XYZ file of C-alpha atoms in Angstrom:
348
model
C 1.788 24.959 190.964
C 1.817 28.167 191.636
C -0.767 28.324 194.050
C 0.919 25.413 195.261
C 4.358 28.095 196.207
C 1.670 30.780 197.458
C 0.417 28.363 200.289
C 3.848 27.205 201.343
C 5.461 30.754 201.529
C 2.224 31.800 202.855
C 2.469 29.058 205.550
C 6.623 29.658 206.466
C 5.215 33.341 207.171
C 3.019 31.917 209.462
C 5.067 29.579 211.400
C 8.277 32.404 210.871
C 5.835 34.489 213.089
C 4.721 31.673 215.534
C 7.768 31.365 216.534
C 8.631 35.024 216.828
C 5.908 35.060 219.175
C 6.817 32.122 221.414
C 10.473 33.032 221.556
C 9.273 37.007 222.327
C 6.769 35.513 225.050
C 9.497 33.411 226.200
C 11.998 36.536 226.294
C 9.717 38.947 228.113
C 8.843 36.532 230.901
C 12.528 35.533 230.904
C 13.065 39.383 232.066
C 11.069 39.848 234.635
C 11.886 36.306 236.411
C 14.130 36.949 239.867
C 17.149 35.326 237.466
C 19.049 38.096 237.191
C 19.129 39.473 240.481
C 21.369 37.704 242.988
C 20.188 35.813 246.033
C 20.213 38.685 248.310
C 18.722 41.421 246.226
C 15.988 38.619 245.527
C 15.135 38.745 248.851
C 14.970 42.319 249.134
C 12.444 42.055 246.090
C 10.283 40.000 248.387
C 10.492 42.024 251.292
C 7.846 44.878 252.850
C 6.604 47.019 250.770
C 8.893 46.358 247.910
C 7.848 42.585 248.085
C 3.823 43.953 247.503
C 5.190 45.595 243.887
C 6.823 43.009 242.613
C 3.929 40.514 243.561
C 2.251 43.000 241.043
C 4.979 42.755 238.711
C 4.571 39.461 238.251
C 0.660 39.938 237.683
C 1.882 43.083 235.037
C 4.542 42.492 233.532
C 4.672 45.610 230.839
C 3.029 47.993 233.545
C 5.995 50.810 233.999
C 4.359 53.003 236.688
C 4.833 49.424 238.562
C 8.660 49.706 238.063
C 8.650 53.564 238.930
C 7.158 52.514 242.304
C 9.308 49.757 243.066
C 12.418 51.777 242.578
C 10.842 54.904 244.395
C 10.547 52.626 247.292
C 13.976 51.242 246.962
C 15.930 54.655 246.820
C 14.072 55.428 250.192
C 15.779 52.114 251.434
C 19.598 53.272 249.402
C 19.203 50.013 247.482
C 19.938 52.544 244.576
C 21.535 49.573 242.066
C 18.200 48.049 241.773
C 15.935 50.864 241.840
C 17.892 52.093 239.077
C 16.993 48.774 237.601
C 13.684 49.440 237.566
C 13.141 52.699 236.597
C 15.381 52.297 233.375
C 12.565 49.308 232.765
C 10.143 51.322 233.062
C 11.456 54.070 230.517
C 12.080 51.039 228.362
C 8.342 50.894 228.508
C 7.565 54.275 227.948
C 11.038 56.927 227.383
C 8.593 59.846 226.997
C 7.343 59.929 230.537
C 9.104 63.118 232.169
C 8.263 61.789 235.608
C 10.215 58.162 234.700
C 13.511 60.859 233.693
C 13.339 62.887 236.702
C 13.313 60.058 238.927
C 16.177 58.941 237.153
C 18.144 62.178 236.920
C 16.989 62.044 240.906
C 18.142 58.715 241.247
C 22.226 59.640 239.947
C 22.066 62.940 241.585
C 21.477 60.714 244.817
C 24.886 58.767 244.141
C 27.106 62.226 242.864
C 26.516 61.139 239.378
C 26.302 64.542 238.225
C 26.386 64.303 234.728
C 24.416 61.487 233.518
C 21.659 63.164 236.423
C 22.191 66.584 234.580
C 21.229 64.349 231.256
C 17.931 63.309 232.370
C 16.644 66.279 234.220
C 17.374 68.042 231.502
C 15.077 65.564 229.474
C 12.232 65.294 231.843
C 12.283 69.098 231.743
C 12.145 68.899 227.589
C 9.206 67.218 228.200
C 7.286 69.239 230.651
C 8.400 72.495 230.917
C 5.820 73.324 232.495
C 6.915 71.560 235.934
C 8.255 74.323 238.553
C 9.729 71.250 240.248
C 11.227 69.434 237.385
C 13.188 73.175 236.420
C 14.253 73.991 240.056
C 15.889 70.260 240.752
C 18.077 70.562 236.825
C 19.130 74.169 237.887
C 20.251 72.839 240.823
C 21.669 69.887 239.166
C 24.144 72.234 237.374
C 25.062 73.973 240.662
C 25.860 71.085 241.932
C 28.279 69.899 238.522
C 29.809 72.864 238.439
C 28.044 74.546 235.316
C 27.210 77.820 237.243
C 26.659 79.597 233.861
C 23.907 76.885 232.611
C 21.886 77.511 235.835
C 21.724 80.695 236.499
C 19.865 80.825 232.952
C 17.973 78.027 234.137
C 17.077 80.433 237.287
C 16.149 83.413 234.595
C 14.533 81.350 232.788
C 12.110 80.402 235.886
C 11.565 82.893 237.431
C 9.987 84.554 234.263
C 7.724 81.623 233.616
C 6.930 81.410 237.538
C 5.566 84.218 240.420
C 8.661 84.480 241.868
C 9.881 82.158 244.765
C 11.892 82.352 247.817
C 13.627 78.727 246.065
C 14.429 80.340 242.906
C 16.655 83.310 244.380
C 18.296 81.107 247.490
C 19.128 78.470 244.626
C 20.207 81.801 242.961
C 22.656 82.960 245.470
C 24.453 80.022 246.203
C 25.270 79.628 242.648
C 26.146 83.092 242.663
C 28.647 82.197 245.749
C 30.187 79.472 244.720
C 31.043 81.816 241.585
C 33.032 83.951 243.942
C 30.129 87.056 243.170
C 29.301 87.745 246.861
C 27.716 90.897 246.287
C 24.854 89.379 243.840
C 24.800 86.219 246.194
C 23.671 88.781 249.118
C 21.074 90.329 246.667
C 19.581 87.221 245.789
C 19.176 86.069 248.947
C 17.736 89.469 250.347
C 14.799 88.724 247.404
C 14.775 85.597 248.913
C 14.035 86.705 252.051
C 11.652 89.389 251.287
C 9.340 86.588 249.972
C 10.067 83.989 252.540
C 10.811 86.383 255.902
C 10.683 83.487 258.461
C 12.790 81.382 255.960
C 15.231 79.935 258.885
C 17.870 78.300 255.929
C 17.702 81.572 253.868
C 18.360 83.756 256.879
C 21.185 81.890 257.987
C 22.518 81.897 254.353
C 22.185 85.175 254.702
C 23.972 85.643 257.894
C 26.869 83.425 256.601
C 27.734 85.483 253.484
C 27.817 88.045 255.757
C 29.987 86.484 257.784
C 32.103 85.561 255.238
C 33.461 89.301 254.624
C 33.442 89.877 258.157
C 30.264 92.091 258.094
C 29.438 92.203 261.850
C 26.065 92.666 260.265
C 25.633 88.637 259.691
C 25.120 89.353 263.997
C 21.262 90.211 263.661
C 20.653 87.784 260.556
C 22.282 84.981 263.438
C 20.219 86.526 266.073
C 17.335 86.597 263.831
C 16.895 83.117 263.054
C 17.764 82.243 266.631
C 14.407 83.872 266.988
C 12.422 82.137 264.616
C 14.267 78.650 266.069
C 14.267 78.690 269.790
C 15.838 75.175 270.069
C 18.673 75.912 267.128
C 21.615 75.874 268.258
C 23.454 76.932 264.721
C 22.527 80.115 265.083
C 23.861 80.672 268.403
C 27.286 78.839 267.261
C 27.611 81.035 264.385
C 27.743 84.290 266.104
C 30.074 82.600 268.932
C 32.169 81.423 265.192
C 32.282 85.353 263.906
C 33.315 86.268 267.387
C 36.303 84.064 267.565
C 37.041 85.602 264.122
C 36.989 89.164 265.102
C 39.295 87.776 267.995
C 36.486 88.841 270.608
C 36.844 85.526 272.952
C 34.767 86.097 275.996
C 31.753 86.702 273.789
C 32.717 83.926 272.140
C 32.898 81.628 274.829
C 29.603 83.124 276.529
C 27.997 81.996 273.569
C 29.292 78.336 273.022
C 28.178 77.500 276.764
C 25.242 78.442 275.822
C 25.100 76.956 272.847
C 25.942 73.757 274.685
C 23.423 74.366 277.236
C 20.411 74.378 274.582
C 22.270 71.183 272.745
C 24.526 68.946 274.473
C 25.169 66.921 271.408
C 26.243 69.946 268.885
C 30.041 69.085 268.588
C 31.565 71.592 266.463
C 30.567 74.206 270.036
C 33.013 71.850 272.818
C 35.657 71.826 269.666
C 35.798 76.155 269.356
C 35.624 76.337 272.799
C 38.466 74.133 273.353
C 40.473 75.447 270.655
C 39.898 78.987 272.194
C 41.248 77.336 275.717
C 43.990 75.963 274.517
C 44.804 79.260 272.484
C 44.828 81.183 275.644
C 47.160 78.307 277.841
C 43.958 77.112 279.500
C 44.898 73.535 279.606
C 42.587 72.296 282.018
C 39.613 73.920 281.089
C 40.163 72.681 277.658
C 40.796 69.011 279.037
C 37.428 69.638 280.908
C 35.396 70.507 278.001
C 37.190 67.733 275.362
C 36.374 64.952 277.920
C 32.864 66.209 277.479
C 33.199 66.563 274.207
C 34.102 62.817 274.363
C 30.878 60.831 275.930
C 28.884 62.678 273.128
C 30.859 62.194 270.122
C 33.455 59.423 271.478
C 34.220 58.436 267.286
C 35.191 62.419 266.272
C 38.835 62.136 265.317
C 39.204 65.919 266.400
C 38.083 65.269 269.661
C 41.184 63.547 270.254
C 43.364 65.304 268.208
C 42.539 68.801 270.236
C 42.620 66.764 273.181
C 46.452 65.349 272.319
C 47.245 68.872 271.836
C 45.985 69.372 275.129
C 48.438 66.603 276.444
C 51.328 67.768 274.709
C 51.112 71.773 275.644
C 50.990 70.409 279.364
C 53.906 68.407 278.558
C 52.187 64.524 278.985
C 53.924 62.993 275.544
C 52.660 59.196 276.255
C 48.986 60.304 276.598
C 49.321 62.925 273.787
C 50.611 59.893 271.828
C 47.414 57.795 272.620
C 44.912 60.134 271.627
C 47.234 61.909 268.487
C 46.395 57.356 267.304
C 42.898 57.731 268.492
C 42.136 60.868 266.074
C 44.312 58.163 263.284
C 42.223 55.444 264.617
C 38.645 57.207 263.511
C 40.343 59.684 260.583
C 43.598 57.947 258.436
C 43.046 61.029 256.478
C 44.100 62.713 259.610
C 46.933 65.116 258.622
C 48.069 67.017 261.382
C 47.695 63.774 264.053
C 50.203 62.061 261.874
C 52.582 65.193 261.784
C 52.074 65.408 266.067
C 53.003 61.999 265.956
C 55.813 62.097 263.725
C 56.877 65.272 266.026
C 57.093 63.524 268.759
C 59.636 60.063 267.396
C 56.934 58.164 266.430
C 56.313 56.830 262.505
C 51.903 56.231 262.107
């Protein structure tokens, strides 16, 4: 009698275990079907490179590398929702994989979910502290999230762990600049340039730091950047902007014309040149430049606002109102255009 009770009990355990196994297999199979996706999402998952990985997932539904790979491909085409689903699945399958935590952190960073980005990037660093890339991206996320002191601590630790590289000091400079410590920002950028003397971005950043303080030495750095990249209009424009700020319009105008010759699509050069002409009451010259700017950047609201200002100062209120309205079409938040219309008696 006792023996029979034991056998019945054993039989029930086997049956329950078998049912759980079948249910589990059924759940797993369902999890990896396309039922959780919309028709549009299913189409995305079955196209191109993504589709090839989807086929592999169908054969190997518990391989985290496949989800991580597909997530990266989806992120590349800005399908962030689907990319997030995949990398979270990879993490579910292998939660202690530093690369997956890093990938999810990067994904959140791309979507400006900075606190979530910080959380997963920190986790990646904890799991693989020897990675310079992880440390730098973690510090970068902290910087963008406004956690400046913590970002500096990470960078300080990183500089002790590795031979100092330019990127560490470059990011450190940006953090100090955000904190309002210009002297420390300049000192850090000098260290970055010392380690990478031909780094265009670092040299331009040094020029910007000096320009912000009104220091004419910024021109030396902008000219140095101009020599490094002879096709770049940016350092030429930066010199012109500094001269305009220092109330030297002649030098600014010459450089802005040179900037436009180097890059005909550098819209900021047209706008600053037009602004100078308006200040000099050279309205016809301003109109000529702004008409050229419209051809190069037909959807730029500032082009229309400045041209409207030109027309208004010339007494042509009809054309002025037309351009102010166009400015608002391309930028509904253009308050100066809205105020200009109100000044002319028009309710935008």
